[in-house]
Coordinates of C-alpha atoms in Angstrom, one line a residue:
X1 CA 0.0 0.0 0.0
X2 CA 1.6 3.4 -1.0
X3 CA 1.7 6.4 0.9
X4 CA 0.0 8.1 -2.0
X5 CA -3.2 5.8 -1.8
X6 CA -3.3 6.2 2.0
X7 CA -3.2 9.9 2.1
X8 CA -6.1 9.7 -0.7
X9 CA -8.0 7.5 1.2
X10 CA -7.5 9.7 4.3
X11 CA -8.3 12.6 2.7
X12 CA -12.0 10.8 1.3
X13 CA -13.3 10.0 4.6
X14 CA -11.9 13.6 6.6
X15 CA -14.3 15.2 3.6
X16 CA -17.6 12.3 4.6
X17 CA -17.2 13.3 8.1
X18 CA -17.3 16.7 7.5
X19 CA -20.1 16.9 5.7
X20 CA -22.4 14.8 8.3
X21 CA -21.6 17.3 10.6
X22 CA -23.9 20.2 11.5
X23 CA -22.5 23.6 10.8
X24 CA -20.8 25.0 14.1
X25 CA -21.1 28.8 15.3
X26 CA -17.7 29.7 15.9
X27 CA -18.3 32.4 18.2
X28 CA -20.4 30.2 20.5
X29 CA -19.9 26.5 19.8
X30 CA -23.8 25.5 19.1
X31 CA -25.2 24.2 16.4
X32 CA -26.5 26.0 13.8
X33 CA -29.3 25.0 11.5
X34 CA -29.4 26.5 7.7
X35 CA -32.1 28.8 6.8
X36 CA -35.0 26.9 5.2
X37 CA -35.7 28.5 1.9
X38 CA -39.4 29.1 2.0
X39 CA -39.1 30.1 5.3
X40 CA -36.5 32.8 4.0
X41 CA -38.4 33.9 1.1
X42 CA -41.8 34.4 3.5
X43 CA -39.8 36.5 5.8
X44 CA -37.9 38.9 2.9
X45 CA -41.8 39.0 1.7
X46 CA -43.3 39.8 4.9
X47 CA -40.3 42.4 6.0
X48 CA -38.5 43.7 2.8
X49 CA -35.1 43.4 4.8
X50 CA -32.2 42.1 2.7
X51 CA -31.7 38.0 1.9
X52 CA -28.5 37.9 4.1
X53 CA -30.5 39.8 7.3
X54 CA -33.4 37.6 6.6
X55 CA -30.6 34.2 6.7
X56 CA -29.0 35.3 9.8
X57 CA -32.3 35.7 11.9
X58 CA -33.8 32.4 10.2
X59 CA -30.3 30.5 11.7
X60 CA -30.3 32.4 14.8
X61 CA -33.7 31.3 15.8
X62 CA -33.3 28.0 14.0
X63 CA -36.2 28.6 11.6
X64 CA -38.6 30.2 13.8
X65 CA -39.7 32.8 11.7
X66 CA -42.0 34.5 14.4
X67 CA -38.8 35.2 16.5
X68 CA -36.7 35.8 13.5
X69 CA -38.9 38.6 12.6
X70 CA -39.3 40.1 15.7
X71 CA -35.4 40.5 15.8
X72 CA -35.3 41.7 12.6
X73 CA -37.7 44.3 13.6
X74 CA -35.5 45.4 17.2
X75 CA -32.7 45.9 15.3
X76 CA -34.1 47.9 12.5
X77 CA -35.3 50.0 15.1
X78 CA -32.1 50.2 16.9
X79 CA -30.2 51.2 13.4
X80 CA -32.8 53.5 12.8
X81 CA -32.9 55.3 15.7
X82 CA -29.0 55.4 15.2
X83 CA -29.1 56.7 12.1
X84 CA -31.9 59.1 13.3
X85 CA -29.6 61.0 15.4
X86 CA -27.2 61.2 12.8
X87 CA -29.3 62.6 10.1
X88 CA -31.2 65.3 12.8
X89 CA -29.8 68.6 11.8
X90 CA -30.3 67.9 8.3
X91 CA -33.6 69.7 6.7
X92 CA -36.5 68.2 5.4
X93 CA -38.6 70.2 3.3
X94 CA -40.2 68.1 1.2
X95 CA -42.6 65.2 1.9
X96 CA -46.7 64.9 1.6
X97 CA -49.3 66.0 3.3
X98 CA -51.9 63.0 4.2
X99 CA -55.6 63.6 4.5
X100 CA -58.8 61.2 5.4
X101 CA -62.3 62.1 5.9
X102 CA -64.1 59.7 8.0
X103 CA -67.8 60.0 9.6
X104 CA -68.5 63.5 10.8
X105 CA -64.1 63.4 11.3
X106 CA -61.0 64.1 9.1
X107 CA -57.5 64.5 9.4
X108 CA -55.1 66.4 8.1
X109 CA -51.1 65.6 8.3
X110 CA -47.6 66.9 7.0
X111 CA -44.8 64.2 7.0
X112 CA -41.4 65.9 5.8
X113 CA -38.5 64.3 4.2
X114 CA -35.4 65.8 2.6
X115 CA -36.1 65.0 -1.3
X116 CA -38.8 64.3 -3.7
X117 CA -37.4 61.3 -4.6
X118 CA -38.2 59.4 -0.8
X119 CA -41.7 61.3 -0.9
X120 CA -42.2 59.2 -4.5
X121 CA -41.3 55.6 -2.5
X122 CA -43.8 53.2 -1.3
X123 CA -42.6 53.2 2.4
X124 CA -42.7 56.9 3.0
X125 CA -45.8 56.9 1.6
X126 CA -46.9 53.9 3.9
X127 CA -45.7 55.9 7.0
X128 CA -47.6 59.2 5.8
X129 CA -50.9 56.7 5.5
X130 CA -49.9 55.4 9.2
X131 CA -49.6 58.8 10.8
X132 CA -52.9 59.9 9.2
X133 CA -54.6 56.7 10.4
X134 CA -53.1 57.3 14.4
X135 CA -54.2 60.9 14.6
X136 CA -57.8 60.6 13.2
X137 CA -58.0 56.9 15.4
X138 CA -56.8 59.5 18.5
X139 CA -59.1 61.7 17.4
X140 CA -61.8 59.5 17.6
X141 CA -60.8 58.3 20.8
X142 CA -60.6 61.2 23.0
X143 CA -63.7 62.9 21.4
X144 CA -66.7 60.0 21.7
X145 CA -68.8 62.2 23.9
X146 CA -68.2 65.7 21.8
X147 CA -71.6 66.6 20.0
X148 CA -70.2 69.9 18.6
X149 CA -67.0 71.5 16.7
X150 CA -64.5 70.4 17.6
X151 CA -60.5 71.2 16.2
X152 CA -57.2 70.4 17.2
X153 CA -53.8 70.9 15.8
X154 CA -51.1 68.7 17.0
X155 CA -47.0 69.3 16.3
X156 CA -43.8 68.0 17.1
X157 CA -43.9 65.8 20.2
X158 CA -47.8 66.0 20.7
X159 CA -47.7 63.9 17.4
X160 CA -44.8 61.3 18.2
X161 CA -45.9 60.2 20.8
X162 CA -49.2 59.1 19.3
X163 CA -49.2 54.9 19.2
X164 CA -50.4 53.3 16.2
X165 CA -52.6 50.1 16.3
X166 CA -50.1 47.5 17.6
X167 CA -48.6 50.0 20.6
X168 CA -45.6 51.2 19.2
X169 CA -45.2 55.0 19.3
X170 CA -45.3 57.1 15.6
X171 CA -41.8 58.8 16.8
X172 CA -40.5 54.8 16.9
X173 CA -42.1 54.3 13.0
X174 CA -40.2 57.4 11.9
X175 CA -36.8 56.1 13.1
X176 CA -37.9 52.6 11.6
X177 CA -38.2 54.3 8.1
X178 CA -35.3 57.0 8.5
X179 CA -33.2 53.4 9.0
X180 CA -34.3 51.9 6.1
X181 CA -34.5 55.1 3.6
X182 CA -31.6 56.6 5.3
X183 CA -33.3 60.3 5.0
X184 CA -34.4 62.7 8.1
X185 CA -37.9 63.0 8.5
X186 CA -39.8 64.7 11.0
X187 CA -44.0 64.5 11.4
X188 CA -44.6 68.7 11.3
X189 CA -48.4 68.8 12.8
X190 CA -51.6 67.7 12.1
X191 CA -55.1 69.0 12.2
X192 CA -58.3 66.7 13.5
X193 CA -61.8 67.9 13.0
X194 CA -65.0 66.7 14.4
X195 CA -68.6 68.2 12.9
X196 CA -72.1 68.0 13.9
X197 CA -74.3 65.8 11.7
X198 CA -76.2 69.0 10.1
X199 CA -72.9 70.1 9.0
X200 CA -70.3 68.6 6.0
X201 CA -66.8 68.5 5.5
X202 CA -65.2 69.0 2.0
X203 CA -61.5 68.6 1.0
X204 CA -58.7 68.4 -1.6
X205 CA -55.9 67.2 -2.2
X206 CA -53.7 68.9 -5.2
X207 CA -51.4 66.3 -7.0
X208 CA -53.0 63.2 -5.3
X209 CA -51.1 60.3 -5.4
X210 CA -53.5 57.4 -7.3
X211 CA -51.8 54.2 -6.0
X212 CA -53.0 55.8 -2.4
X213 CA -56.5 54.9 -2.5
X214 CA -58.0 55.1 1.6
X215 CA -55.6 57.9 2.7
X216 CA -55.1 60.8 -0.1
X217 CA -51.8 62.5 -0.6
X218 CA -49.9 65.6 -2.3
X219 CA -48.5 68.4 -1.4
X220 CA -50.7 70.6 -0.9
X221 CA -54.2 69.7 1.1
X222 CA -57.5 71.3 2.5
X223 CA -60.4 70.5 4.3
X224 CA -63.8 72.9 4.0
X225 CA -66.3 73.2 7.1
X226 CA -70.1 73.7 5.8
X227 CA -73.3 73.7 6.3
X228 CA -76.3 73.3 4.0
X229 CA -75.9 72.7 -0.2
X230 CA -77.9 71.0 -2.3
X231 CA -78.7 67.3 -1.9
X232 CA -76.3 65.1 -4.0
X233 CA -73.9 68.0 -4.9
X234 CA -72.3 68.4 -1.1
X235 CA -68.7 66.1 -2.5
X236 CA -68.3 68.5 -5.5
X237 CA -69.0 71.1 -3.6
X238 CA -66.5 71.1 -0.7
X239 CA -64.2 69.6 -3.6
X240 CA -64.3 72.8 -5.2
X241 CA -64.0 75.2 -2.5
X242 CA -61.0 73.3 -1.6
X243 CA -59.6 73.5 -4.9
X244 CA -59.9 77.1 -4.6
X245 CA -58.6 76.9 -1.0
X246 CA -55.4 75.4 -2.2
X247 CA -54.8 77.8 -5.4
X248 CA -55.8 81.3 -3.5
X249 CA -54.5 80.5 0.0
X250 CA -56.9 82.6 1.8
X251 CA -55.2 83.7 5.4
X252 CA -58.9 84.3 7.0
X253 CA -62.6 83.2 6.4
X254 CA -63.7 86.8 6.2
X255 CA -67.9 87.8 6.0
X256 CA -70.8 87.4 3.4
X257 CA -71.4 90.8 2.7
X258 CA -67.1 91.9 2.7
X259 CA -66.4 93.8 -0.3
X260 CA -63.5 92.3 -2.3
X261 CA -60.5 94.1 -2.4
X262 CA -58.7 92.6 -6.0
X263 CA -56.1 90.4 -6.2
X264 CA -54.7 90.9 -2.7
X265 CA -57.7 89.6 -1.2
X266 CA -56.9 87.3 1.8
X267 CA -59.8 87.1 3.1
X268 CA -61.6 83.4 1.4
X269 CA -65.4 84.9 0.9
X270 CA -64.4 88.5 -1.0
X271 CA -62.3 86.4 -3.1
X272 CA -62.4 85.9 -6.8
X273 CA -63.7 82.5 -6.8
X274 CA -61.6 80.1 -9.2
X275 CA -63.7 78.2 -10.7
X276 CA -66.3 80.8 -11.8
X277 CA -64.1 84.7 -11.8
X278 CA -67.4 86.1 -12.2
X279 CA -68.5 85.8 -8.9
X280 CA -67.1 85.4 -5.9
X281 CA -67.1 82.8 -3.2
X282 CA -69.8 84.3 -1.3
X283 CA -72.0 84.7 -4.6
X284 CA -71.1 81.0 -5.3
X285 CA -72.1 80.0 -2.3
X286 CA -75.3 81.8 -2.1
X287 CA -76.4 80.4 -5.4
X288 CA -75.4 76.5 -3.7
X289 CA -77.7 77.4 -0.4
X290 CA -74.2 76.9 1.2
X291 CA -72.5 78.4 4.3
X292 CA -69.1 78.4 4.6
X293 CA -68.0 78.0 8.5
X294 CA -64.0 76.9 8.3
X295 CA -61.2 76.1 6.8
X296 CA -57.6 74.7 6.8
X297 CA -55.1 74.6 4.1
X298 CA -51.8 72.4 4.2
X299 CA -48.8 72.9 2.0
X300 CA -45.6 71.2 2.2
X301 CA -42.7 72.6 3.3
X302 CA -44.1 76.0 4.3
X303 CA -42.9 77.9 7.6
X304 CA -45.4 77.7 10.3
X305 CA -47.2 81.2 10.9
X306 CA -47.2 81.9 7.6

């Protein structure tokens, strides 16, 4: 027998034995299993993290995709409140402004990030929907027992530390997102309105986006407080008096009987209204049996106060 053939033979069963074995974790000594591939292609599905995060939480948690998921989510968080604090001082001043009209309730949000691009993707459009949904749901919550008007305007911390359905806070969904678009963002206020049932609430949203279907967004938003109208004309008419709302930006609601001062009119009824310059909005809304009780008007990226 030659050395040759026992070093080949040697060498055949060293390669059978490692093989049978289970892969070792270096760092710790315990067995590893590998990441079952159906397993890994439910979790990229139901996360959109990367294949190779996705692997190393499958083997971690030796295929338990519940726990692999929830660690995928902790450290996202972690990363993104990391990354958070890094981007902070940079500005945002672009992003969309959210709006939903519910039962006698809307909301009204602006969500800032630093480029148009990010306000274009699919996950800072999900977290715009999200923040809409927690402030109208809060709404809703702390104003069962209200029968009449009732407004409020949130900003800064007021809004992060609103919870969405699940219990985490909106201020932890914002980090989540900065970590994974690697942009600041910031959630600039929101406004929540309540009506009685004798009165309506119109809106608009200019540049809606269409994939967006239950929330609408754009940059530019309004939402119209007012009573009467004619039966079955109520949608197009707050849908036009927010139209107008977003192309004249009106600073005050003004009277009936104000006469209009010409194109530096800031007050809404004296205006010129838009989509009929012969009259204005108090003519139009006379001729719709219409009174016209509020307003608010969004725009992205503008300074408060102005």
């Amino acid at each position: 027998m030659t050395l040759a053939f026992i070093f080949r033979t040697a060498t055949r069963e060293a390669v059978k034995v490692s093989i049978a074995q289970p892969v070792l974790c270096l760092h710790s000594g315990f067995q590893l299993l590998a990441a079952d591939k159906a397993l890994l292609m439910k979790l990229r599905k139901n996360t959109g993290y990367t294949f190779i995060n996705c692997k190393k939480a499958l083997e971690k948690f030796e295929n338990d995709i519940a726990q692999a998921e929830s660690w995928l989510h902790e450290q996202a968080q972690k990363e993104g409140w990391a990354k958070a604090s890094k981007l902070e001082g940079r500005k945002a001043k672009e992003g969309l402004i959210g709006l939903l009209v519910g039962n006698q309730t809307a909301a009204m949000v602006e969500v800032n990030c630093e480029t148009d691009f990010v306000a274009r993707n699919e996950k800072f459009q999900q977290l715009v929907k999200d923040v809409t949904l927690a402030t109208l749901a809060h709404h809703q919550n702390k104003n069962q027992s209200q029968t009449g008007y009732v407004k409020s305007v949130l900003v800064g911390d007021e809004l992060n530390k609103l919870t969405m359905v699940e219990g985490s806070s909106l201020a932890d969904h914002v980090a989540l997102t900065i970590g994974r678009l690697g942009e600041n963002m910031s959630l600039k206020r929101a406004v929540t309105l309540g009506v009685p049932a004798e009165w309506h609430i119109g809106s608009y949203v200019h540049g809606n986006i269409s994939s967006q279907t239950e929330v609408s967004m754009g940059r530019y938003g309004a939402l119209v407080i007012f009573q009467g109208g004619k039966d079955g004309e109520r949608d197009t008419l707050g849908r036009k008096l927010g139209q107008h709302i977003v192309g004249e930006a009106p600073l005050s609601l003004g009277n009936m009987d104000d006469l209009p001062c010409g194109e530096s009119e800031t007050r809404l009824l004296p205006q010129t209204f838009l989509a009929d310059p012969s009259r204005t909005v108090a003519q139009f809304l006379k001729g719709q049996q219409a009174r016209l009780l509020d307003f608010v008007r969004f725009q992205c990226g503008e300074t408060l106060g102005e």
